[in-house]
PDB file of C-alpha atoms in Angstrom:
ATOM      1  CA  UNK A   1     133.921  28.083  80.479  1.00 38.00           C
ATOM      2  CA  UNK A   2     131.574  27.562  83.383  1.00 45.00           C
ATOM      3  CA  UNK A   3     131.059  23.685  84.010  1.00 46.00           C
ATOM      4  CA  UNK A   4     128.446  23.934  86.087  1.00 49.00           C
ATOM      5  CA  UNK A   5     126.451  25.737  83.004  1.00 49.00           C
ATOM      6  CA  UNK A   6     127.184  22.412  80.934  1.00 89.00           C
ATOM      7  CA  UNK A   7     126.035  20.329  82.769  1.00 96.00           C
ATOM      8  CA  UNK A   8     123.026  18.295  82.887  1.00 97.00           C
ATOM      9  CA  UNK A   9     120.798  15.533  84.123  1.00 98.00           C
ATOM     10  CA  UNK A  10     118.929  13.253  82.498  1.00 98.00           C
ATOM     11  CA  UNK A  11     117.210   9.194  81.847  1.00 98.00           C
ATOM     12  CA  UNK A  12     119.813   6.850  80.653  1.00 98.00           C
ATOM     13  CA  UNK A  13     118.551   5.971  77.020  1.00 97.00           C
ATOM     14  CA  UNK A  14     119.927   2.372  76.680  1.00 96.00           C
ATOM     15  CA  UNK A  15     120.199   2.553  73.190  1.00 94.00           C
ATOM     16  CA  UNK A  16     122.905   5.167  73.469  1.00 96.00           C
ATOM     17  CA  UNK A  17     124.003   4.739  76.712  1.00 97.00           C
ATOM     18  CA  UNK A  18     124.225   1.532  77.364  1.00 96.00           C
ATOM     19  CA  UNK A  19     128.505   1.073  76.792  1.00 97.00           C
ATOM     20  CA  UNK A  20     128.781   4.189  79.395  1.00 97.00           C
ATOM     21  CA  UNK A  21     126.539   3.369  81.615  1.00 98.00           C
ATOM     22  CA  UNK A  22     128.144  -0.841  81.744  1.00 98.00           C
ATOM     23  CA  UNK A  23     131.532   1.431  82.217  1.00 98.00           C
ATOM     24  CA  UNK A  24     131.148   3.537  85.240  1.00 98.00           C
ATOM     25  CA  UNK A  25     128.917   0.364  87.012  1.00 98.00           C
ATOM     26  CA  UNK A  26     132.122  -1.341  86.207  1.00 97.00           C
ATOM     27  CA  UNK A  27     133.814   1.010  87.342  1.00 97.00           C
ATOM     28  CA  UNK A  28     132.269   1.654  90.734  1.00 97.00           C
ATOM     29  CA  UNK A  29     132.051  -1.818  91.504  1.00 97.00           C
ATOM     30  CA  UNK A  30     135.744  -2.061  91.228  1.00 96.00           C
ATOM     31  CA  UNK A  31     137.012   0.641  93.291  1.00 96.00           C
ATOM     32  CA  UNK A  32     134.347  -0.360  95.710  1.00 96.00           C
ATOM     33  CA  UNK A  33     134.954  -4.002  96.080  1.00 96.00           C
ATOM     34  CA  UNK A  34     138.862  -2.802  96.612  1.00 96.00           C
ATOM     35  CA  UNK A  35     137.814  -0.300  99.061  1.00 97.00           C
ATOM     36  CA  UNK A  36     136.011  -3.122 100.874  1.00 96.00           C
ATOM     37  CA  UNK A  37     139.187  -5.923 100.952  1.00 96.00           C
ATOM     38  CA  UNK A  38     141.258  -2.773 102.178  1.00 96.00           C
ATOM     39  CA  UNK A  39     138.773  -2.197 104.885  1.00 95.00           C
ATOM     40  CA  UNK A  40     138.888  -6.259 105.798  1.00 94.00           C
ATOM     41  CA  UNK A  41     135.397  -6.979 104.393  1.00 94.00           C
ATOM     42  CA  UNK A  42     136.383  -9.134 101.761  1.00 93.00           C
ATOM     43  CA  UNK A  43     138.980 -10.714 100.413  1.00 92.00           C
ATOM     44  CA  UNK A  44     140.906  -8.989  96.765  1.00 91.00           C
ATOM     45  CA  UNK A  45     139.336 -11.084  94.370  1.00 90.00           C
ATOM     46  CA  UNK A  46     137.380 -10.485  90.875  1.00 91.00           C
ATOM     47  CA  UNK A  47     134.212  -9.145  91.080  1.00 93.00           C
ATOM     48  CA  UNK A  48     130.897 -11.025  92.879  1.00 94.00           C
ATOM     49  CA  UNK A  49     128.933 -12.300  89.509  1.00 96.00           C
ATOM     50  CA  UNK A  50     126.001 -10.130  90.826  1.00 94.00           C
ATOM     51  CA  UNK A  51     128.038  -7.195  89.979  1.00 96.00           C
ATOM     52  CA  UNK A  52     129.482  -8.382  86.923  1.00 97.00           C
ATOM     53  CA  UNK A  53     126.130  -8.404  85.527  1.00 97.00           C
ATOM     54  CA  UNK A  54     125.438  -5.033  86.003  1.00 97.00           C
ATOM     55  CA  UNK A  55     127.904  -4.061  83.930  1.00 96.00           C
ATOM     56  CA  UNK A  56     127.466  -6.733  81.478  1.00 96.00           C
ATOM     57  CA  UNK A  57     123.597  -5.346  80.895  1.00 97.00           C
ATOM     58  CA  UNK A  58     122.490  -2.288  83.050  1.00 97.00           C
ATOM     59  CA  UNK A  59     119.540  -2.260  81.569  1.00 96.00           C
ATOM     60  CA  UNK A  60     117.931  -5.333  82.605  1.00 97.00           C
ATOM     61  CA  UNK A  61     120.033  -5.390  86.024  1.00 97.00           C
ATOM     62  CA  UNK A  62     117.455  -2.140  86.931  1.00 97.00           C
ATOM     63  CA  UNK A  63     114.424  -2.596  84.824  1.00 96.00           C
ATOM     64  CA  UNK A  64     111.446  -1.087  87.170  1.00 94.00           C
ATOM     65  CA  UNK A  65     113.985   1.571  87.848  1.00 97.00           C
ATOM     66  CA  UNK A  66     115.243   5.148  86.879  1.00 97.00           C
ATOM     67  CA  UNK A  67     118.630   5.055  85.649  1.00 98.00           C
ATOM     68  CA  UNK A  68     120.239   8.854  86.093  1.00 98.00           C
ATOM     69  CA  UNK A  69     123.353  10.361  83.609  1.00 98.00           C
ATOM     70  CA  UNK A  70     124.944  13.535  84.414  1.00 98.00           C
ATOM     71  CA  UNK A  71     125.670  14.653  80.918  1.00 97.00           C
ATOM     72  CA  UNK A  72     128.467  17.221  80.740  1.00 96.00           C
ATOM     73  CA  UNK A  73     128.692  18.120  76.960  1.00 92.00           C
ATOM     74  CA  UNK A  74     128.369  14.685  74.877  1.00 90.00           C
ATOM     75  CA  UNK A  75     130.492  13.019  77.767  1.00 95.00           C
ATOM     76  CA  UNK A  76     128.084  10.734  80.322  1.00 97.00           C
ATOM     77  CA  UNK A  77     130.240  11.557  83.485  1.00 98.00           C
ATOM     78  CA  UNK A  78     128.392  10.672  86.302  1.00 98.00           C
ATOM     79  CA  UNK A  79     125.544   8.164  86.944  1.00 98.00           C
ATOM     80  CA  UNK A  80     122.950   6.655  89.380  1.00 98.00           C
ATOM     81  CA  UNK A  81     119.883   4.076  90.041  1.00 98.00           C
ATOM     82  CA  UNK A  82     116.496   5.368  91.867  1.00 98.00           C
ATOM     83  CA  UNK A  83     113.406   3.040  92.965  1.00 96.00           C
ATOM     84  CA  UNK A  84     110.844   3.101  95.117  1.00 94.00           C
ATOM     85  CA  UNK A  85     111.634   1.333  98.499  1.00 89.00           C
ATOM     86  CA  UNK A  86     107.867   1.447 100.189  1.00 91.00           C
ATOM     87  CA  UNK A  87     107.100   5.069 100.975  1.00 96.00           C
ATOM     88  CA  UNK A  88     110.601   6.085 100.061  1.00 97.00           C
ATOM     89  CA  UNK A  89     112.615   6.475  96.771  1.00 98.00           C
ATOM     90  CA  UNK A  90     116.260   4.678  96.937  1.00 98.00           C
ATOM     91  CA  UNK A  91     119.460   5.953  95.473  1.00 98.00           C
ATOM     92  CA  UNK A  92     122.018   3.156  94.388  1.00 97.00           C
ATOM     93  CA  UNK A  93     125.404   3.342  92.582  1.00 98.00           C
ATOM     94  CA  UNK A  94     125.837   6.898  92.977  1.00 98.00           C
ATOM     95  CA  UNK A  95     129.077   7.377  90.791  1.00 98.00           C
ATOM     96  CA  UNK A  96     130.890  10.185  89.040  1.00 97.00           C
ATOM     97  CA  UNK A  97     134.052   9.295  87.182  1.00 95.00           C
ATOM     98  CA  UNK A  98     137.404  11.014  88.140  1.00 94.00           C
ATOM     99  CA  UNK A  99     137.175  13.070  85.240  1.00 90.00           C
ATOM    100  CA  UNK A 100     133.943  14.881  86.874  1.00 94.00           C
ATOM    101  CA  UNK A 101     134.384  14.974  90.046  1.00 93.00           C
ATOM    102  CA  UNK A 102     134.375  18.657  91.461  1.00 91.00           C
ATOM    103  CA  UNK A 103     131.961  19.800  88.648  1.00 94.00           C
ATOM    104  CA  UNK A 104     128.825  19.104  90.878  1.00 96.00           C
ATOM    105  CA  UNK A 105     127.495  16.212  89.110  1.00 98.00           C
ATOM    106  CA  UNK A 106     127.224  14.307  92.331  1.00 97.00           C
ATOM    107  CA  UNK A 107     125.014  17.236  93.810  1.00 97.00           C
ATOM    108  CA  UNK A 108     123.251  17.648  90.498  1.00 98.00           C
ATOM    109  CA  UNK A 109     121.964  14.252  90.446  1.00 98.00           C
ATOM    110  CA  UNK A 110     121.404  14.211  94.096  1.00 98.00           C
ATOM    111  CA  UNK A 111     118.964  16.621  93.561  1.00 97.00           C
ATOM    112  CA  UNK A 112     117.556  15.499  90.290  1.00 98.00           C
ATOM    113  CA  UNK A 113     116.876  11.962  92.653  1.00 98.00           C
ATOM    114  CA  UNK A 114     114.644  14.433  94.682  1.00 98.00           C
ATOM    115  CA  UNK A 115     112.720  15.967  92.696  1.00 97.00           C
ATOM    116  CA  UNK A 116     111.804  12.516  90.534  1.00 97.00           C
ATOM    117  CA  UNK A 117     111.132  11.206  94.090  1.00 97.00           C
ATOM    118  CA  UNK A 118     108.441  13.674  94.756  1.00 97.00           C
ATOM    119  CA  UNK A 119     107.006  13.873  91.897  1.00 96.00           C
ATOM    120  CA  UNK A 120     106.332   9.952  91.933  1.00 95.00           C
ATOM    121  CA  UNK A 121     104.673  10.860  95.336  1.00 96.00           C
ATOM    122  CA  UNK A 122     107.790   9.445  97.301  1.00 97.00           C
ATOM    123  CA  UNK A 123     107.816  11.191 101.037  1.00 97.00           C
ATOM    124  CA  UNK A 124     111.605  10.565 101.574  1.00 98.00           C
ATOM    125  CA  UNK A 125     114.789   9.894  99.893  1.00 98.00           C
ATOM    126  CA  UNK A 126     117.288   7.380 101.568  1.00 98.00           C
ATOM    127  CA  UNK A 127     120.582   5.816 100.554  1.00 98.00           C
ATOM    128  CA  UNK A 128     123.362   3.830 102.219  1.00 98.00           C
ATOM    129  CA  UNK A 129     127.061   4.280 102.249  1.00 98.00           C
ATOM    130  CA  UNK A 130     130.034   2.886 103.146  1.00 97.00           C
ATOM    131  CA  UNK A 131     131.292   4.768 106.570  1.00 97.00           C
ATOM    132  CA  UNK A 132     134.897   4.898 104.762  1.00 97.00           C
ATOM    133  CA  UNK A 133     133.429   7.491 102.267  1.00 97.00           C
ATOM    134  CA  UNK A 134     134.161  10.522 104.018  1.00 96.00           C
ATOM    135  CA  UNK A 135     133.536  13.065 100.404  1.00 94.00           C
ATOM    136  CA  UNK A 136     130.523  10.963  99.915  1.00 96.00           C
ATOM    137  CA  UNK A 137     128.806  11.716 103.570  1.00 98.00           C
ATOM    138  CA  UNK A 138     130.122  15.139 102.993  1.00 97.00           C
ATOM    139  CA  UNK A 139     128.153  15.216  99.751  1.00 97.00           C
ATOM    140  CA  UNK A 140     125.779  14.057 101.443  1.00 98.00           C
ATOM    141  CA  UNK A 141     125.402  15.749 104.554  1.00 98.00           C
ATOM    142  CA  UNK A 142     125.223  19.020 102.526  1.00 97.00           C
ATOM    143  CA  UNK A 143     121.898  18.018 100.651  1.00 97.00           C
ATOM    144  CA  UNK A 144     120.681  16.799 103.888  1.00 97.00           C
ATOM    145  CA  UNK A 145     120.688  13.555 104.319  1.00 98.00           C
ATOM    146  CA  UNK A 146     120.874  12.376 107.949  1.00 98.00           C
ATOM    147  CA  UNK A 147     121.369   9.148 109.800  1.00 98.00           C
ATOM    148  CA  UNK A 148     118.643   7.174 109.934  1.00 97.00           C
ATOM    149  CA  UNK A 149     117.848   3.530 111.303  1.00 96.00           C
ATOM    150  CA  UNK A 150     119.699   0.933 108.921  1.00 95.00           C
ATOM    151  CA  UNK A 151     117.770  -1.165 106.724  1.00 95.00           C
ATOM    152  CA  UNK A 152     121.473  -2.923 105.731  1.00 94.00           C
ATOM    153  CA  UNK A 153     122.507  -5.901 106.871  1.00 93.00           C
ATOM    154  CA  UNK A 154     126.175  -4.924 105.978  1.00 92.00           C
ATOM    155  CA  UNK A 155     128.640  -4.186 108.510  1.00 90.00           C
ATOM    156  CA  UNK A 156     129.977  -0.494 108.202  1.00 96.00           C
ATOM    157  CA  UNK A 157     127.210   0.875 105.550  1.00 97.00           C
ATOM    158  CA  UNK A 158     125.569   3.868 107.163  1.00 97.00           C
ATOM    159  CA  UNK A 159     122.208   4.553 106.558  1.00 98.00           C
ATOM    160  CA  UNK A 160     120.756   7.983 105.275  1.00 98.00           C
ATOM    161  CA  UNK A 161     117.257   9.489 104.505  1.00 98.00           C
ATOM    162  CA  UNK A 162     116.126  13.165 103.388  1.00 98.00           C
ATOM    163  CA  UNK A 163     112.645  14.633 103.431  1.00 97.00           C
ATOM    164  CA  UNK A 164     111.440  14.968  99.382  1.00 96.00           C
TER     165      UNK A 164
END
């Protein structure tokens, strides 16, 4: 079977998605709040409340904002959050689940980001990262993100923007 072929992008509907959605946010705010008391950021600890409410409602956490699914079968594998950011669109909690990683649901939302980013008459597409995320700049490196000035006050997140 090809993956790639089953695969698909699409709005969160909270209705449905809501218990997935709270899952991978949970999800990627644990394995990156362990990443960052591994790095010396932060100390191992539960996680901030600011995160825990993501998970707890992801709906209200990014009203105003675009929630993205990659959708392989019935399965919601992959997720993230787009706004506008002035002239730019902005990409947060990029995430795909172990289970689809290598299936190109990061670069299929990537590029579902861009296109709802110019359509909404965004000139750019930006995101940060942390600099330990070497398959994530890979990622995206290969869609073309490159360096830009940081709008992050966070030590070690690396800024990125693409043309839309």
């Amino acid at each position: 079977m090809n993956v790639a072929a089953s695969l698909s992008v699409r709005v969160a509907r909270f209705e449905r998605d809501a218990d997935a959605v709270a899952a991978m946010l949970a999800d990627y705010h644990a394995q990156t709040e362990a990443e960052k008391a591994e790095n010396g950021l932060t100390e191992p600890g539960p996680l901030p409340e600011r995160y825990a409410a993501e998970a707890r409602d992801p709906a209200s956490a990014f009203a105003g904002a675009e929630v993205l699914v990659a959708e392989r079968g019935a399965e919601l594998i992959g997720m993230a959050v787009l706004h506008r950011a002035g002239s730019d669109a902005e990409i947060k909690r990029l995430w795909v689940g172990p289970a689809g990683r290598r299936s190109g649901a990061g670069s299929a939302l990537l590029t579902d980001a861009a296109s709802r980013a110019r359509a909404g008459g965004a000139t750019g597409l930006r995101l940060s990262v942390w600099d330990w995320r070497i398959g994530a700049l890979a990622l995206y490196g290969r869609q073309g993100f490159e360096p830009a000035p940081s709008w992050e006050s966070r030590e070690r997140l690396v800024c990125l923007r693409r043309e839309v």
